[in-house]
Short mmCIF file of C-alpha atoms and ligand atoms in Angstrom, two decimals:
data_model
loop_
_atom_site.label_atom_id
_atom_site.label_comp_id
_atom_site.label_asym_id
_atom_site.label_seq_id
_atom_site.Cartn_x
_atom_site.Cartn_y
_atom_site.Cartn_z
CA MET A 1418 -1.89 -26.32 -1.89
CA THR A 1419 0.41 -25.07 -4.62
CA SER A 1420 1.06 -26.66 -7.98
CA THR A 1421 4.41 -26.54 -9.74
CA ILE A 1422 3.42 -23.96 -12.35
CA GLU A 1423 5.28 -20.65 -12.50
CA PRO A 1424 2.40 -18.25 -13.21
CA ARG A 1425 4.49 -15.25 -14.30
CA LEU A 1426 6.04 -17.31 -17.08
CA TYR A 1427 2.73 -18.84 -18.16
CA ARG A 1428 1.72 -18.62 -21.79
CA ALA A 1429 -2.02 -18.86 -22.17
CA ALA A 1430 -3.10 -20.48 -25.42
CA PRO A 1431 -5.37 -18.51 -27.74
CA GLY A 1432 -8.97 -19.02 -26.64
CA GLU A 1433 -7.86 -20.57 -23.34
CA LEU A 1434 -10.42 -18.59 -21.34
CA ALA A 1435 -13.31 -19.21 -23.73
CA GLY A 1436 -16.54 -20.01 -21.91
CA ARG A 1437 -15.40 -18.24 -18.74
CA LEU A 1438 -17.14 -15.25 -17.21
CA ILE A 1439 -14.64 -13.13 -15.30
CA ALA A 1440 -15.47 -10.07 -13.17
CA ILE A 1441 -12.72 -7.52 -12.54
CA THR A 1442 -12.86 -4.58 -10.11
CA GLY A 1443 -11.06 -1.39 -11.01
CA ALA A 1444 -11.29 -2.47 -14.64
CA GLY A 1445 -11.25 1.04 -16.05
CA SER A 1446 -7.55 1.79 -15.74
CA GLY A 1447 -4.10 0.49 -14.90
CA ILE A 1448 -3.68 -3.22 -14.21
CA GLY A 1449 -7.43 -3.92 -14.17
CA ARG A 1450 -7.84 -2.55 -17.68
CA ALA A 1451 -4.88 -4.56 -19.00
CA VAL A 1452 -6.09 -7.80 -17.40
CA ALA A 1453 -9.63 -7.23 -18.71
CA LEU A 1454 -8.27 -6.79 -22.22
CA ALA A 1455 -6.01 -9.84 -21.90
CA CYS A 1456 -8.85 -12.02 -20.58
CA ALA A 1457 -11.15 -10.91 -23.40
CA THR A 1458 -8.41 -11.48 -25.98
CA HIS A 1459 -8.10 -15.04 -24.67
CA GLY A 1460 -11.82 -15.67 -25.08
CA ALA A 1461 -13.35 -14.73 -21.72
CA GLU A 1462 -16.48 -12.69 -21.30
CA VAL A 1463 -15.65 -9.96 -18.80
CA VAL A 1464 -17.67 -7.97 -16.31
CA LEU A 1465 -16.07 -4.55 -15.94
CA LEU A 1466 -16.60 -3.28 -12.39
CA GLY A 1467 -15.49 0.23 -11.47
CA ARG A 1468 -16.54 3.59 -10.18
CA THR A 1469 -15.82 5.75 -13.26
CA VAL A 1470 -18.24 4.73 -15.98
CA ALA A 1471 -16.49 6.71 -18.73
CA LYS A 1472 -13.32 4.68 -18.14
CA LEU A 1473 -15.24 1.41 -18.19
CA GLU A 1474 -16.86 2.45 -21.47
CA ARG A 1475 -13.46 3.09 -23.01
CA VAL A 1476 -12.30 -0.39 -22.00
CA TYR A 1477 -15.54 -1.82 -23.36
CA ASP A 1478 -14.82 -0.15 -26.72
CA GLU A 1479 -11.22 -1.42 -26.73
CA ILE A 1480 -12.34 -4.99 -26.08
CA VAL A 1481 -14.97 -4.92 -28.79
CA ALA A 1482 -12.54 -3.27 -31.25
CA ALA A 1483 -10.04 -6.08 -30.55
CA GLY A 1484 -12.68 -8.68 -31.43
CA GLY A 1485 -13.50 -9.74 -27.86
CA ALA A 1486 -16.94 -10.74 -26.62
CA GLU A 1487 -19.12 -7.80 -25.64
CA PRO A 1488 -18.33 -7.06 -21.97
CA VAL A 1489 -20.77 -6.14 -19.22
CA ILE A 1490 -20.32 -2.75 -17.55
CA ALA A 1491 -21.21 -2.80 -13.84
CA PRO A 1492 -20.71 0.55 -12.08
CA LEU A 1493 -19.74 0.03 -8.45
CA ASP A 1494 -18.05 2.46 -6.09
CA LEU A 1495 -16.47 0.18 -3.51
CA GLU A 1496 -16.18 3.00 -1.00
CA LYS A 1497 -19.82 4.06 -1.12
CA ALA A 1498 -21.73 0.98 -2.25
CA THR A 1499 -24.47 -0.27 0.06
CA ALA A 1500 -25.21 -3.93 0.74
CA LYS A 1501 -28.15 -3.60 -1.66
CA GLU A 1502 -25.81 -2.53 -4.48
CA PHE A 1503 -23.50 -5.48 -3.88
CA ASP A 1504 -26.53 -7.79 -3.92
CA ALA A 1505 -27.82 -6.18 -7.13
CA ILE A 1506 -24.52 -6.84 -8.96
CA ALA A 1507 -24.58 -10.50 -7.94
CA ALA A 1508 -28.28 -10.81 -8.79
CA GLY A 1509 -27.69 -9.26 -12.23
CA ILE A 1510 -24.91 -11.74 -13.02
CA GLY A 1511 -26.94 -14.60 -11.56
CA THR A 1512 -30.00 -13.83 -13.66
CA ARG A 1513 -28.04 -13.48 -16.88
CA TYR A 1514 -25.37 -16.18 -16.45
CA GLY A 1515 -26.16 -18.27 -13.37
CA ARG A 1516 -22.48 -18.57 -12.49
CA LEU A 1517 -19.18 -16.72 -12.24
CA ASP A 1518 -15.89 -18.37 -13.26
CA GLY A 1519 -13.45 -15.72 -12.12
CA LEU A 1520 -13.38 -12.76 -9.73
CA LEU A 1521 -10.35 -10.47 -9.70
CA HIS A 1522 -10.24 -8.01 -6.82
CA ASN A 1523 -7.96 -5.44 -8.38
CA ALA A 1524 -9.33 -2.04 -7.32
CA GLY A 1525 -7.26 -0.37 -4.67
CA LEU A 1526 -6.74 2.89 -2.81
CA LEU A 1527 -3.21 4.01 -1.93
CA GLY A 1528 -4.10 6.53 0.77
CA ASP A 1529 -1.27 8.61 2.19
CA LEU A 1530 2.35 7.72 2.63
CA SER A 1531 2.86 8.97 6.16
CA PRO A 1532 4.00 7.76 9.57
CA ILE A 1533 1.52 5.77 11.61
CA GLU A 1534 1.83 8.47 14.28
CA HIS A 1535 0.31 11.04 11.93
CA TYR A 1536 -1.89 8.86 9.74
CA ASP A 1537 -5.31 10.42 9.24
CA VAL A 1538 -7.88 8.14 10.88
CA PRO A 1539 -10.74 8.75 8.41
CA LEU A 1540 -8.37 8.09 5.50
CA TRP A 1541 -7.21 4.88 7.22
CA THR A 1542 -10.85 3.76 7.40
CA ARG A 1543 -11.42 4.52 3.70
CA VAL A 1544 -8.34 2.58 2.60
CA MET A 1545 -9.23 -0.43 4.74
CA HIS A 1546 -12.79 -0.31 3.47
CA VAL A 1547 -11.97 -0.19 -0.25
CA ASN A 1548 -9.01 -2.58 -0.10
CA VAL A 1549 -10.32 -5.15 2.37
CA THR A 1550 -13.92 -4.85 3.51
CA ALA A 1551 -15.42 -4.19 0.07
CA ALA A 1552 -13.43 -7.06 -1.46
CA PHE A 1553 -14.67 -9.34 1.32
CA ALA A 1554 -18.28 -8.16 0.85
CA LEU A 1555 -18.15 -8.59 -2.94
CA THR A 1556 -16.71 -12.09 -2.54
CA GLN A 1557 -19.45 -12.98 -0.08
CA VAL A 1558 -22.29 -12.07 -2.45
CA MET A 1559 -20.58 -13.77 -5.39
CA LEU A 1560 -19.84 -17.07 -3.62
CA PRO A 1561 -23.06 -18.84 -4.70
CA LEU A 1562 -22.24 -17.93 -8.32
CA LEU A 1563 -18.63 -19.04 -7.93
CA ARG A 1564 -19.76 -22.35 -6.46
CA ALA A 1565 -22.09 -22.79 -9.43
CA ALA A 1566 -19.12 -22.62 -11.84
CA PRO A 1567 -17.20 -25.84 -12.51
CA ASP A 1568 -13.76 -24.37 -11.85
CA ALA A 1569 -13.94 -20.89 -10.32
CA SER A 1570 -11.02 -18.68 -9.33
CA VAL A 1571 -11.00 -15.79 -6.87
CA LEU A 1572 -7.89 -13.65 -7.10
CA PHE A 1573 -7.10 -10.91 -4.59
CA THR A 1574 -4.46 -8.24 -5.17
CA SER A 1575 -1.67 -7.95 -2.66
CA SER A 1576 1.60 -6.01 -2.68
CA GLY A 1577 5.21 -6.33 -1.60
CA VAL A 1578 4.33 -4.19 1.44
CA GLY A 1579 1.60 -6.69 2.32
CA ARG A 1580 4.24 -9.32 2.97
CA ARG A 1581 6.89 -7.24 4.66
CA GLY A 1582 5.89 -3.99 6.30
CA ARG A 1583 7.65 -0.82 5.25
CA ALA A 1584 7.76 2.55 7.01
CA TYR A 1585 5.18 5.13 5.92
CA TRP A 1586 3.03 2.74 3.87
CA GLY A 1587 0.39 2.92 6.61
CA ALA A 1588 -3.13 1.69 5.89
CA TYR A 1589 -2.21 0.49 2.40
CA ALA A 1590 0.40 -1.96 3.72
CA VAL A 1591 -1.84 -3.11 6.55
CA SER A 1592 -4.75 -3.62 4.12
CA LYS A 1593 -2.59 -5.83 1.92
CA PHE A 1594 -1.51 -7.90 4.95
CA ALA A 1595 -5.24 -8.32 5.65
CA ILE A 1596 -5.80 -9.48 2.07
CA GLU A 1597 -3.10 -12.12 2.45
CA GLY A 1598 -4.91 -13.30 5.60
CA LEU A 1599 -8.32 -13.28 3.93
CA VAL A 1600 -6.94 -15.45 1.13
CA GLN A 1601 -5.60 -18.01 3.62
CA VAL A 1602 -8.85 -18.17 5.60
CA LEU A 1603 -11.15 -18.36 2.58
CA ALA A 1604 -8.97 -20.83 0.68
CA ASP A 1605 -8.94 -23.10 3.73
CA GLU A 1606 -12.73 -22.83 4.11
CA LEU A 1607 -13.39 -23.69 0.47
CA SER A 1608 -10.77 -26.34 -0.21
CA GLY A 1609 -12.02 -29.89 -0.07
CA THR A 1610 -15.69 -28.94 -0.19
CA THR A 1611 -15.77 -26.80 -3.36
CA SER A 1612 -13.78 -26.39 -6.55
CA VAL A 1613 -13.38 -22.64 -5.89
CA ARG A 1614 -9.73 -21.66 -5.60
CA VAL A 1615 -8.56 -18.52 -3.84
CA ASN A 1616 -5.17 -16.87 -4.32
CA ALA A 1617 -3.34 -13.57 -3.91
CA ILE A 1618 -1.27 -11.90 -6.60
CA ASN A 1619 1.38 -9.25 -6.11
CA PRO A 1620 1.69 -7.34 -9.39
CA GLY A 1621 5.07 -5.86 -8.44
CA GLY A 1622 6.04 -2.33 -9.49
CA THR A 1623 3.92 -1.50 -12.53
CA ARG A 1624 3.51 1.70 -14.57
CA THR A 1625 0.13 3.00 -13.39
CA ALA A 1626 -1.38 6.08 -11.78
CA MET A 1627 -0.99 4.49 -8.35
CA ARG A 1628 2.69 3.81 -8.95
CA ARG A 1629 3.22 7.42 -10.04
CA ALA A 1630 1.53 8.64 -6.87
CA ALA A 1631 3.70 6.40 -4.68
CA TYR A 1632 7.00 7.06 -6.51
CA PRO A 1633 6.68 10.52 -8.08
CA ALA A 1634 10.43 10.82 -8.78
CA GLU A 1635 10.72 7.47 -10.57
CA MET A 1636 11.23 7.34 -14.34
CA PRO A 1637 8.10 5.66 -15.69
CA GLU A 1638 10.26 3.28 -17.78
CA ALA A 1639 11.80 1.87 -14.58
CA VAL A 1640 8.83 -0.47 -14.22
CA PRO A 1641 6.89 -2.43 -16.84
CA PRO A 1642 3.51 -1.34 -18.20
CA PRO A 1643 0.44 -3.30 -17.06
CA GLU A 1644 0.22 -5.11 -20.41
CA ALA A 1645 3.57 -6.80 -19.65
CA ILE A 1646 2.47 -8.46 -16.39
CA THR A 1647 -0.76 -10.20 -17.36
CA ALA A 1648 0.62 -13.75 -17.76
CA ALA A 1649 0.18 -14.71 -14.10
CA TYR A 1650 -3.33 -13.28 -14.06
CA LEU A 1651 -4.33 -15.34 -17.11
CA CYS A 1652 -2.81 -18.42 -15.50
CA LEU A 1653 -4.55 -18.05 -12.15
CA LEU A 1654 -7.91 -16.96 -13.56
CA GLY A 1655 -7.97 -19.72 -16.15
CA PRO A 1656 -7.36 -23.46 -16.33
CA GLY A 1657 -3.62 -22.93 -15.77
CA GLY A 1658 -4.36 -22.22 -12.12
CA ARG A 1659 -6.20 -25.47 -11.42
CA GLY A 1660 -4.79 -27.08 -8.29
CA THR A 1661 -3.43 -23.81 -6.90
CA THR A 1662 -5.25 -22.41 -3.89
CA GLY A 1663 -4.21 -20.47 -0.81
CA ALA A 1664 -1.09 -19.30 -2.63
CA THR A 1665 0.49 -15.89 -2.87
CA VAL A 1666 1.95 -15.38 -6.31
CA ASP A 1667 4.21 -12.79 -7.96
CA ALA A 1668 3.29 -11.41 -11.37
CA GLN A 1669 6.92 -10.38 -11.92
CA ALA A 1670 10.39 -11.55 -10.96
CA PRO A 1671 11.27 -10.30 -7.46
CA ALA A 1672 11.88 -6.56 -7.38
CA ALA A 1673 15.46 -7.00 -6.19
CA ALA A 1674 16.23 -8.95 -9.36
CA ARG A 1675 14.90 -6.03 -11.41
CA GLY A 1676 16.67 -3.39 -9.36
CA THR A 1677 13.40 -1.68 -8.35
CA VAL A 1678 11.20 -1.45 -5.28
CA SER A 1679 7.67 -2.88 -5.44
P1 LIG B 2814 -4.61 2.41 -10.61
O1 LIG B 2814 -4.28 2.57 -12.03
O2 LIG B 2814 -4.65 3.60 -9.71
O3 LIG B 2814 -5.96 1.60 -10.53
C1 LIG B 2814 -6.69 1.49 -9.34
C2 LIG B 2814 -8.09 1.11 -9.73
O4 LIG B 2814 -8.89 1.01 -8.57
C3 LIG B 2814 -8.74 2.15 -10.65
O5 LIG B 2814 -9.44 1.53 -11.69
C4 LIG B 2814 -9.70 2.85 -9.70
O6 LIG B 2814 -10.85 3.38 -10.33
C5 LIG B 2814 -10.09 1.70 -8.80
N1 LIG B 2814 -10.69 2.20 -7.58
C6 LIG B 2814 -10.13 2.98 -6.63
N2 LIG B 2814 -11.05 3.28 -5.69
C7 LIG B 2814 -12.19 2.66 -6.06
C8 LIG B 2814 -13.50 2.61 -5.52
N3 LIG B 2814 -13.84 3.27 -4.42
N4 LIG B 2814 -14.44 1.87 -6.15
C9 LIG B 2814 -14.15 1.20 -7.29
N5 LIG B 2814 -12.92 1.23 -7.88
C10 LIG B 2814 -11.97 1.96 -7.25
O7 LIG B 2814 -3.60 1.42 -9.88
P2 LIG B 2814 -3.01 -0.01 -10.27
O8 LIG B 2814 -1.57 0.11 -10.06
O9 LIG B 2814 -3.56 -0.49 -11.55
O10 LIG B 2814 -3.58 -0.88 -9.05
C11 LIG B 2814 -4.27 -2.11 -9.22
C12 LIG B 2814 -4.00 -2.98 -8.02
O11 LIG B 2814 -2.63 -3.37 -8.00
C13 LIG B 2814 -4.27 -2.31 -6.67
O12 LIG B 2814 -4.91 -3.22 -5.80
C14 LIG B 2814 -2.89 -1.99 -6.16
O13 LIG B 2814 -2.85 -1.92 -4.76
C15 LIG B 2814 -2.08 -3.14 -6.71
N6 LIG B 2814 -0.64 -2.93 -6.82
C16 LIG B 2814 -0.14 -2.08 -7.76
C17 LIG B 2814 1.23 -1.92 -7.87
C18 LIG B 2814 1.85 -0.99 -8.90
O14 LIG B 2814 3.08 -0.81 -8.90
N7 LIG B 2814 1.08 -0.39 -9.79
C19 LIG B 2814 2.09 -2.65 -7.03
C20 LIG B 2814 1.56 -3.51 -6.09
C21 LIG B 2814 0.17 -3.66 -6.01
P3 LIG B 2814 -10.80 4.84 -11.02
O15 LIG B 2814 -9.92 4.70 -12.22
O16 LIG B 2814 -12.21 5.10 -11.35
O17 LIG B 2814 -10.22 5.76 -9.99
#
């Protein structure tokens, strides 16, 4: 079900996310950092999940310096975490808050850009694990907390190459196709019986370390910085996204309209 809102043009009101607890993976850099800051600026309490604690601490400091509520730092390496560690994160949030209002699966691994014929099998497994299996596993342990919230939102991160395959994007593209499928299955399972909504967001080409790795020859200014694409995230994670589930949403105007490739 999709509402008529246009998330990328959404303007969240000040304090619109107040009272919401939002967990974000890969919150230490790039898009995750920008969305964490934007959520906190709009009143949310954020749980910063990531594998590099020093980066999470920097984001913590930025949020507090900007006047946001004190975040929670939750170290989690999605590639190496055991089931026990996933459970411990959920238990920690459950004990302290008893619910979770938003879960943004943002962390991602690019892997190699190489032909399928030569794609390294162990690397393929790592990319699929971080981008798909770990996001599934984290969602699974968080579902009781999401159900306990009055209006929870789960947002998975897709990509242009997760909607239309492109040569040499290998495991990354396939993992994003899997994410689009996971969103459809989970949204269908939860709609009607819970208020938990589940959507996918494609950030579009954005100035981050991953973008630099994928397009080393591109001028950084060719694509917007993460801070410029947060509107759709605020919409879907907050009350603006009510009524939208099972959708796949763009955070930016289509790449063709901007003259870039996403
Ligand atoms: P980024 O700056 O490279 O950020 C990726 C994040 O994922 C980092 O915070 C990284 O943590 C985290 N991460 C990677 N492996 C992890 C692991 N094993 N455990 C926990 N965290 C891990 O890239 P980004 O561009 O912001 O990417 C964010 C999302 O947007 C990704 O899902 C990506 O596929 C998607 N996306 C990006 C673009 C774009 O143009 N930038 C376009 C389409 C989709 P560390 O900092 O500790 O390494």
